[in-house]
PDB file of C-alpha atoms in Angstrom:
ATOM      1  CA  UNK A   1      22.267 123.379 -45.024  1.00  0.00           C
ATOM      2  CA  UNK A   2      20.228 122.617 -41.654  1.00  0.00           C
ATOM      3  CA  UNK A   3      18.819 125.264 -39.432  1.00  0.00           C
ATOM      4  CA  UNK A   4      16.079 125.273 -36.794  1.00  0.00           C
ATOM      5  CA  UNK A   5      14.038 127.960 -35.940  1.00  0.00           C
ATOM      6  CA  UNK A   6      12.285 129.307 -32.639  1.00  0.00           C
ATOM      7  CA  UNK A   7       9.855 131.937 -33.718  1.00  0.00           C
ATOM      8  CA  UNK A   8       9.160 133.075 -29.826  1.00  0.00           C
ATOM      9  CA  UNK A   9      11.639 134.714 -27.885  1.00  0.00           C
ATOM     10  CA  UNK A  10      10.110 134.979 -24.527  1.00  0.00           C
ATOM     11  CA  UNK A  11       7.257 132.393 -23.875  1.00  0.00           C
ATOM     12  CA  UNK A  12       4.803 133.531 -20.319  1.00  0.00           C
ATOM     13  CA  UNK A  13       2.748 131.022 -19.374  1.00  0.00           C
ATOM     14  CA  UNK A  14       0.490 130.589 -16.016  1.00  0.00           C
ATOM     15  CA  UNK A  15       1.467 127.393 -13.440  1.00  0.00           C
ATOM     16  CA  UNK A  16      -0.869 124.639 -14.147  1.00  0.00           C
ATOM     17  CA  UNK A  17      -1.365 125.829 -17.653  1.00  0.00           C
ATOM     18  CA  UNK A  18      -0.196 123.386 -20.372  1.00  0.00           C
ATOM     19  CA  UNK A  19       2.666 125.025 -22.311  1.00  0.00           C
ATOM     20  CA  UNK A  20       3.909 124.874 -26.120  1.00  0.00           C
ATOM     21  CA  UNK A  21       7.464 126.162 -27.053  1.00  0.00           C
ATOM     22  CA  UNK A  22       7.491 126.324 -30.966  1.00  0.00           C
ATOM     23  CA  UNK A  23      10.567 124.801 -33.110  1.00  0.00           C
ATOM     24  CA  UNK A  24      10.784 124.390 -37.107  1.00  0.00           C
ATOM     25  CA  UNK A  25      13.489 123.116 -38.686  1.00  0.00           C
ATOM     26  CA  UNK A  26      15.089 122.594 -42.136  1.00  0.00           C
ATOM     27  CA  UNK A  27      17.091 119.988 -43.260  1.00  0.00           C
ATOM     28  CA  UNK A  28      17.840 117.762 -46.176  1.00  0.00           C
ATOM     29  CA  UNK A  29      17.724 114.578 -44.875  1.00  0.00           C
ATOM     30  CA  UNK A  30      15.577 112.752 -42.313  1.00  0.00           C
ATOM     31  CA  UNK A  31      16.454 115.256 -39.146  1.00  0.00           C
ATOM     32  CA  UNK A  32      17.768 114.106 -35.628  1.00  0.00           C
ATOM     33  CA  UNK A  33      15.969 116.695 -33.291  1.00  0.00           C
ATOM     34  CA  UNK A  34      16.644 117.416 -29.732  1.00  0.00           C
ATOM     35  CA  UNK A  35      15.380 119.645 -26.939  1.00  0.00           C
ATOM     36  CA  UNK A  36      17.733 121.128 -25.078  1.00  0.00           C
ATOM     37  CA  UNK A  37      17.092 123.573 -21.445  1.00  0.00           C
ATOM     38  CA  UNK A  38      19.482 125.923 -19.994  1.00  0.00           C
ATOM     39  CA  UNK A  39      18.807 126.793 -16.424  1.00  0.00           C
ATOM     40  CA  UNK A  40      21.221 130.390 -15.230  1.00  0.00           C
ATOM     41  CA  UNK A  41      24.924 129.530 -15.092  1.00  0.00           C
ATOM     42  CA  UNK A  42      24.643 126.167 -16.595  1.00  0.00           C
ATOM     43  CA  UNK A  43      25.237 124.576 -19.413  1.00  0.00           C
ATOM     44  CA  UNK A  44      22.425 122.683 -21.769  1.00  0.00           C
ATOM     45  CA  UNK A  45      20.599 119.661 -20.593  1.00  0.00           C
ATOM     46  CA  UNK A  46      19.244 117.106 -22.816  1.00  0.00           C
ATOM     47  CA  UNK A  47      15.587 117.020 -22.357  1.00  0.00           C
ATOM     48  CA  UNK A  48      14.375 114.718 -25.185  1.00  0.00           C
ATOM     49  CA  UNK A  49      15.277 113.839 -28.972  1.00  0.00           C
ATOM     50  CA  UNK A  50      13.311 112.246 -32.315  1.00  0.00           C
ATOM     51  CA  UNK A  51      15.391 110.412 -34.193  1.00  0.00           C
ATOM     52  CA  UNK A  52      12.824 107.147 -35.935  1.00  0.00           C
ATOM     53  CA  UNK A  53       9.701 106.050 -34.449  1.00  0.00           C
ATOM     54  CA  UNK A  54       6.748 107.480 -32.932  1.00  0.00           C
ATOM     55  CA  UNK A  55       5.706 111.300 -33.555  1.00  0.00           C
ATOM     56  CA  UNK A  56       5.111 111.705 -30.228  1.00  0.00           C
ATOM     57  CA  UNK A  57       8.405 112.044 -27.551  1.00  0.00           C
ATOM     58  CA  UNK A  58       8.771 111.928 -23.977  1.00  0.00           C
ATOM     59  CA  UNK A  59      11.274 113.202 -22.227  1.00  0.00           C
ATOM     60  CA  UNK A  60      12.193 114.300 -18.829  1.00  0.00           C
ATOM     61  CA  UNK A  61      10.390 116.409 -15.899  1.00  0.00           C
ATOM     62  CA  UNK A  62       7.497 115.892 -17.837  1.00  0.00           C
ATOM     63  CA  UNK A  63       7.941 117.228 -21.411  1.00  0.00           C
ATOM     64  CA  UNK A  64       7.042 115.681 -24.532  1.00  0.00           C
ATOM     65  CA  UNK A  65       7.462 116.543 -28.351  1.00  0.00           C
ATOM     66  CA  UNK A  66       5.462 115.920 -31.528  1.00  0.00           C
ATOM     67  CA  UNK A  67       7.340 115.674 -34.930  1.00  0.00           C
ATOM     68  CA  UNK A  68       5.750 116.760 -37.587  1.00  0.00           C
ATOM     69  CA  UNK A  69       7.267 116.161 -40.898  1.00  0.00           C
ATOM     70  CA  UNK A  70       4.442 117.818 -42.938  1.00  0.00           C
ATOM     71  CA  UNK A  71       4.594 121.191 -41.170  1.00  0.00           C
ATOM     72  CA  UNK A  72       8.813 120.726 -39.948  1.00  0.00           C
ATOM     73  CA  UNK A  73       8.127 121.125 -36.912  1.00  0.00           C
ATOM     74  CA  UNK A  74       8.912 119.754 -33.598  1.00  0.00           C
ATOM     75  CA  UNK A  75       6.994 121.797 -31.045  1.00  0.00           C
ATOM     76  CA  UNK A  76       7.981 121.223 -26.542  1.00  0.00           C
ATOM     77  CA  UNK A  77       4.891 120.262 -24.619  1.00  0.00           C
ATOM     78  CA  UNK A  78       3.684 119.956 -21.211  1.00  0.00           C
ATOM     79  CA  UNK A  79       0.521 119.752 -19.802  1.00  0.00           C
ATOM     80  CA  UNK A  80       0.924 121.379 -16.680  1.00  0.00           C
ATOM     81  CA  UNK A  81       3.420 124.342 -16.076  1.00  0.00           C
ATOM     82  CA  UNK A  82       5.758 124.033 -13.677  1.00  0.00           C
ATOM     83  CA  UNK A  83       7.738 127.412 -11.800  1.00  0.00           C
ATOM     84  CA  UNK A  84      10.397 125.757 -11.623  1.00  0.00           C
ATOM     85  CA  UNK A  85      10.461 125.056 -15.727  1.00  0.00           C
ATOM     86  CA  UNK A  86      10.856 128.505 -15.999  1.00  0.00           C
ATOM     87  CA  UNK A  87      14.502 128.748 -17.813  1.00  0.00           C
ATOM     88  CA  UNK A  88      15.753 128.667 -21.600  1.00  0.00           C
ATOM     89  CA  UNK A  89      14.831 126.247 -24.265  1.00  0.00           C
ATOM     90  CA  UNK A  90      17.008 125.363 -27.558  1.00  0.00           C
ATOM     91  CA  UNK A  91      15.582 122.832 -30.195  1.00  0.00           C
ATOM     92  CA  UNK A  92      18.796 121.491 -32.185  1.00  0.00           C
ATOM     93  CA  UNK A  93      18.938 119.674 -35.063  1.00  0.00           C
ATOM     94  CA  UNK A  94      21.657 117.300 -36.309  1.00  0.00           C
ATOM     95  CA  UNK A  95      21.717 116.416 -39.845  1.00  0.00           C
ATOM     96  CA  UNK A  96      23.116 112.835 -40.365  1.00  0.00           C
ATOM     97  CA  UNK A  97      24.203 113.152 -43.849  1.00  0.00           C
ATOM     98  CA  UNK A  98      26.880 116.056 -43.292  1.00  0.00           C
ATOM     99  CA  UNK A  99      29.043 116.217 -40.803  1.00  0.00           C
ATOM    100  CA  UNK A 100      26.782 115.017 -38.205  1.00  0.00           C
ATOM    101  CA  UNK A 101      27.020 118.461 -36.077  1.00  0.00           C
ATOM    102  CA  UNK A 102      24.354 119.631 -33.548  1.00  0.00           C
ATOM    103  CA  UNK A 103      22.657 123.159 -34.482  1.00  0.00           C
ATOM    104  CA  UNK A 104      20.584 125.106 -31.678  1.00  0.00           C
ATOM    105  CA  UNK A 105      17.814 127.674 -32.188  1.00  0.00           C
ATOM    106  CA  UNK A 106      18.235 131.042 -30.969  1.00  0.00           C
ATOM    107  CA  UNK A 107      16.514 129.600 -27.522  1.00  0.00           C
ATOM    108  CA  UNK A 108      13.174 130.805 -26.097  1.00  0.00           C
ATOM    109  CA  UNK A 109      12.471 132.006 -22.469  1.00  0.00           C
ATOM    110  CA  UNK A 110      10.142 130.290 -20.386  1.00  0.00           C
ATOM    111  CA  UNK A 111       8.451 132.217 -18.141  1.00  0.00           C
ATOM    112  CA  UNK A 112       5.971 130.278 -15.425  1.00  0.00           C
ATOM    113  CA  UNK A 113       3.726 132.754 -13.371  1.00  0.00           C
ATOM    114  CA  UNK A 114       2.978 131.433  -9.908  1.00  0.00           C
TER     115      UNK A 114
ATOM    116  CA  UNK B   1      30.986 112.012 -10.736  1.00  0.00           C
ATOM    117  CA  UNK B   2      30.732 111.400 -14.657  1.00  0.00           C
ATOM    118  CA  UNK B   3      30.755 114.579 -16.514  1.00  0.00           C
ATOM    119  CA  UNK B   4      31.972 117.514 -18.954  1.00  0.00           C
ATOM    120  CA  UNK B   5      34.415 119.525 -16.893  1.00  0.00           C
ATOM    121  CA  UNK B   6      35.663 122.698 -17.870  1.00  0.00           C
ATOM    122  CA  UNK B   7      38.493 125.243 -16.412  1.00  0.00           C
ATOM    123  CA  UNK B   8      38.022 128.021 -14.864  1.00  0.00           C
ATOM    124  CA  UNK B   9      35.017 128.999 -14.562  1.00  0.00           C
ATOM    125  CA  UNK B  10      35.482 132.856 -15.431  1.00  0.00           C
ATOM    126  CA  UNK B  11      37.863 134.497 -16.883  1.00  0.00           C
ATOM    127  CA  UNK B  12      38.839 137.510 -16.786  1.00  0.00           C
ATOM    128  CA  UNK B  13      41.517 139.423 -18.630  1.00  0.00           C
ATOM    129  CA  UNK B  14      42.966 142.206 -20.904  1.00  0.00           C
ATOM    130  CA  UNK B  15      42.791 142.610 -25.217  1.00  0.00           C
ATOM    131  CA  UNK B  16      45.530 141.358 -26.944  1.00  0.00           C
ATOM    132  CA  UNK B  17      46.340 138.537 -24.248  1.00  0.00           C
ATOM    133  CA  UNK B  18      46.257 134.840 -24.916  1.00  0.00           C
ATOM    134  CA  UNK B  19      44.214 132.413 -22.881  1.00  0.00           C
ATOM    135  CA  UNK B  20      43.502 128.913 -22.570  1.00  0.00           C
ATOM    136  CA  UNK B  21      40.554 127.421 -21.322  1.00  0.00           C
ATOM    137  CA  UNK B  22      40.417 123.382 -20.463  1.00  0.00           C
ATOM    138  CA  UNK B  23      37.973 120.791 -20.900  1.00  0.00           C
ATOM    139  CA  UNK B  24      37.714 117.277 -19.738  1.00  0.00           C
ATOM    140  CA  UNK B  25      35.258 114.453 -20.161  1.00  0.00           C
ATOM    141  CA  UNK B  26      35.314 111.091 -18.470  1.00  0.00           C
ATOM    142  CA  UNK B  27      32.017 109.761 -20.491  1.00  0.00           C
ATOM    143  CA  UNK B  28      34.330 107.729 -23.019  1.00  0.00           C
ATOM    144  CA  UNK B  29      32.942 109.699 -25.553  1.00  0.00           C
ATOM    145  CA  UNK B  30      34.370 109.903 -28.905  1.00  0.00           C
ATOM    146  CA  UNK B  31      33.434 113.279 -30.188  1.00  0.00           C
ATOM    147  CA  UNK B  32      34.043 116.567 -28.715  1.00  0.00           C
ATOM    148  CA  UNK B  33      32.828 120.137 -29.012  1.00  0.00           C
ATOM    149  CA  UNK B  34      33.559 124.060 -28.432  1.00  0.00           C
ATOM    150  CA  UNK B  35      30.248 125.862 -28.461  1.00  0.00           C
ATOM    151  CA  UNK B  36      30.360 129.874 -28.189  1.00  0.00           C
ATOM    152  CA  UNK B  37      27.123 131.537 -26.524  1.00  0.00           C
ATOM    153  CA  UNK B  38      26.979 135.198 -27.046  1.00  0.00           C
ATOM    154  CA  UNK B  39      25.283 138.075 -24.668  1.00  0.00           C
ATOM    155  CA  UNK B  40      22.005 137.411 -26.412  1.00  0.00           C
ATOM    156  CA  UNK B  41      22.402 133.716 -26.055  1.00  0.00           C
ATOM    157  CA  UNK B  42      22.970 132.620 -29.493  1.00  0.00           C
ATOM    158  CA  UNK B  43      24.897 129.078 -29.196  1.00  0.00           C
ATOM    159  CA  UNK B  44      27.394 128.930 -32.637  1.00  0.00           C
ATOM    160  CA  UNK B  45      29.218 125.461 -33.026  1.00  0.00           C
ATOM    161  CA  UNK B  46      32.860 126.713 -33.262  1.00  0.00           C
ATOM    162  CA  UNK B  47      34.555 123.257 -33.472  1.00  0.00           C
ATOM    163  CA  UNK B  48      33.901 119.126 -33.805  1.00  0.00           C
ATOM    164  CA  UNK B  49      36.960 117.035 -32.880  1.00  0.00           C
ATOM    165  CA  UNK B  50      37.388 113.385 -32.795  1.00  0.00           C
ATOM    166  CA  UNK B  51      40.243 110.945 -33.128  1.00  0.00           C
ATOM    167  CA  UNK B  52      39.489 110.955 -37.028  1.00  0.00           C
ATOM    168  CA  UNK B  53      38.805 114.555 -38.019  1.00  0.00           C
ATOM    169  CA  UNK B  54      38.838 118.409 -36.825  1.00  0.00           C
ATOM    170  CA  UNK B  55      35.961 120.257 -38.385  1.00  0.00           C
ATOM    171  CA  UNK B  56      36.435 124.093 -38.042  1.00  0.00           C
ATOM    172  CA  UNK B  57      33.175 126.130 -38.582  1.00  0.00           C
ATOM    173  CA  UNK B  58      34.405 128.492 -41.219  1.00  0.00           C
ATOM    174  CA  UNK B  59      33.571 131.843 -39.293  1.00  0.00           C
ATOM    175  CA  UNK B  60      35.684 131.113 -36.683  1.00  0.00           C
ATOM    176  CA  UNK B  61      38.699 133.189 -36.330  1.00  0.00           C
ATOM    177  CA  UNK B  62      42.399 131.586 -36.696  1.00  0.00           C
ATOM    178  CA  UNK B  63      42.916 133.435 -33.130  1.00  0.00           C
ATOM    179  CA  UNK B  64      41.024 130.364 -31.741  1.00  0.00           C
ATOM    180  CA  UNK B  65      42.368 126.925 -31.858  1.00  0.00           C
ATOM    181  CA  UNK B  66      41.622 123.548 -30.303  1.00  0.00           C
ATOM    182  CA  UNK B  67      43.961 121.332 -28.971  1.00  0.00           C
ATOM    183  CA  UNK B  68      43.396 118.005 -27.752  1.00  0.00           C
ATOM    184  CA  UNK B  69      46.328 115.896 -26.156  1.00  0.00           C
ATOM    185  CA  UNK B  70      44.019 112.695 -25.953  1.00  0.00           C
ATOM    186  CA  UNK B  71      40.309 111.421 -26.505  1.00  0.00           C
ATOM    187  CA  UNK B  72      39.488 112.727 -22.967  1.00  0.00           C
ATOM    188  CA  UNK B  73      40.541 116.805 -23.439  1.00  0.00           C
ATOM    189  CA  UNK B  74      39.664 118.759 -26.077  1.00  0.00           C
ATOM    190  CA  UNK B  75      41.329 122.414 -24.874  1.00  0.00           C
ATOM    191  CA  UNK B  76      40.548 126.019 -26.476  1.00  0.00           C
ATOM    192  CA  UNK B  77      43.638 128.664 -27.006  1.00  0.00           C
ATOM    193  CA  UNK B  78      42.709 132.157 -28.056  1.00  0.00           C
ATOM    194  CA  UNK B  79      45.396 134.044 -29.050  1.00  0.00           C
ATOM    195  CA  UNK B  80      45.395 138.405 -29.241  1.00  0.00           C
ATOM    196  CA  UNK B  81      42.089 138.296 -27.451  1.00  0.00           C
ATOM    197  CA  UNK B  82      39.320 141.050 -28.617  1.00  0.00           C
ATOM    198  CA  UNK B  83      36.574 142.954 -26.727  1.00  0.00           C
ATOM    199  CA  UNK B  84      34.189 140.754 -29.183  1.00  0.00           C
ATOM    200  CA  UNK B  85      35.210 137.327 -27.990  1.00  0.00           C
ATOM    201  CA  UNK B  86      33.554 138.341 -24.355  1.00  0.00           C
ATOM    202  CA  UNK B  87      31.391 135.186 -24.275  1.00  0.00           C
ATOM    203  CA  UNK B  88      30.414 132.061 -22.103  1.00  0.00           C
ATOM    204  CA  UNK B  89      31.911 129.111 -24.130  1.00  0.00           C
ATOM    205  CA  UNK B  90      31.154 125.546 -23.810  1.00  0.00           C
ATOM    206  CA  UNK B  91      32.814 122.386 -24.086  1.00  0.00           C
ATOM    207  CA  UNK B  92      30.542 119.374 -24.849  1.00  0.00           C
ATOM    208  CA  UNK B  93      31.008 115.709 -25.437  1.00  0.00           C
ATOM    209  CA  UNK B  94      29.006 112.549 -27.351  1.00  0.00           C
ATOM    210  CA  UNK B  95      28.853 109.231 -28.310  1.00  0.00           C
ATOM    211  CA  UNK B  96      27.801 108.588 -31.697  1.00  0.00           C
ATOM    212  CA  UNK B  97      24.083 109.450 -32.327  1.00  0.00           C
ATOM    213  CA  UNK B  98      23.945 109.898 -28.375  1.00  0.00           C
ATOM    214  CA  UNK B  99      22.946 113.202 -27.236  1.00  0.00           C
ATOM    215  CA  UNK B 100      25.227 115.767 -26.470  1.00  0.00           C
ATOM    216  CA  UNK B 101      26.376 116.272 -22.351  1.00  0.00           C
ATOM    217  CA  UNK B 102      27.983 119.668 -21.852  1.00  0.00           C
ATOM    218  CA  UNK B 103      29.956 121.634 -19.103  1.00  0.00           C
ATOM    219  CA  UNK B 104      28.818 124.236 -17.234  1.00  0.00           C
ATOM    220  CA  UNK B 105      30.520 127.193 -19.435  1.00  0.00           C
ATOM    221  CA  UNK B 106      33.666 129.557 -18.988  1.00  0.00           C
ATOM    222  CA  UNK B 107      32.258 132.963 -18.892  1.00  0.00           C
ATOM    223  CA  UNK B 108      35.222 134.548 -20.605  1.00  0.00           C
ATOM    224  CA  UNK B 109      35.349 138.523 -20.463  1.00  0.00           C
ATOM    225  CA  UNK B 110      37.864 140.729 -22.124  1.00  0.00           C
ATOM    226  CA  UNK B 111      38.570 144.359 -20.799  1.00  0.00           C
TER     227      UNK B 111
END
């Protein structure tokens, strides 16, 4: 069965600062991950996925991920905080081989600090 | 504008009742979804429905059932509702391997 993890519920980070939101995920075939934000009274916004190809993903506003297969992990990057990034983050993972449904993390709040 | 659309917004209404809530995408998407996010903001996949297949997560009651009338609407009846299903609940759409676009939630509280 797939699951993905978020080990950090709350996540405080300075603006300017880079920031790393942490995702690790199990699954028994090759994974589809995704990145998901929530922003208050909205729904989920697709911020960037792996699926083949490079480690390294860029997405929008800025944010990139790096899958790594060794460790399972697929960790949200930026290099410079934003204030308005501050909202809630879900990694997902979709296993292909089953019935191709998406799975979130339990989410982690992003908190930028003017 | 192109998008997940879902009706009403809140909801608002007494245990043992039973409710509908609507959702509509005009993505041409082929696959659509009923997400349930709880007060601590755990999202749980409650259904997958496309023109082939209905897949019903196991742990969801048989008080909640999809209906879709076409490719387009995938709607959510609850039937008897309890304090417990107090929730915001999300439709969402995709294309195959496509990412999935949702709508902006039904905050659903029972009383």
């Amino acid at each position: 069965a797939q699951s993905v993890a978020q080990p950090e519920d709350q996540v405080n980070v300075a603006e300017g600062n880079p920031l790393t939101v942490k995702c690790t995920y199990s699954v028994s075939g090759n994974p589809y991950l995704f990145w998901y934000v929530q922003y208050p009274n909205r729904g989920l916004q697709f911020l960037l996925k792996y699926i083949t190809g490079d480690n390294l993903v860029k997405g929008s506003y800025g944010f990139e991920a790096e899958f790594n297969k060794s460790q399972t992990s697929f960790h949200l990057k930026k290099p410079s905080a934003l204030v308005s990034d501050s909202a809630l983050y879900f990694c997902a993972v979709r296993d292909p081989t089953g019935a191709n449904n998406l799975f979130f993390g339990t989410g982690t709040r992003l908190t930028v600090i003017p | 504008d192109t998008a997940v659309s879902q009706t009403p917004k809140y909801l608002v209404t007494q245990m043992g009742n039973d409710k509908s809530i609507k959702c509509e995408q005009n993505l041409g998407h082929d696959t659509m979804y009923w997400y349930k996010q709880d007060s601590k903001k755990f999202l749980k996949i409650m259904f997958s429905y496309n023109n082939k297949e209905l897949i019903i997560n196991e742990t969801v009651p048989n008080r909640f059932s999809p209906k879709s009338p076409d490719k387009a609407h995938l709607n959510l009846h609850i039937n008897s509702l309890e304090l417990g299903d107090s929730a915001v609940y999300f439709c969402a759409s995709r294309a195959g391997a496509q990412p999935l676009h949702f709508g902006n939630g039904t905050r659903l509280t029972v009383t």
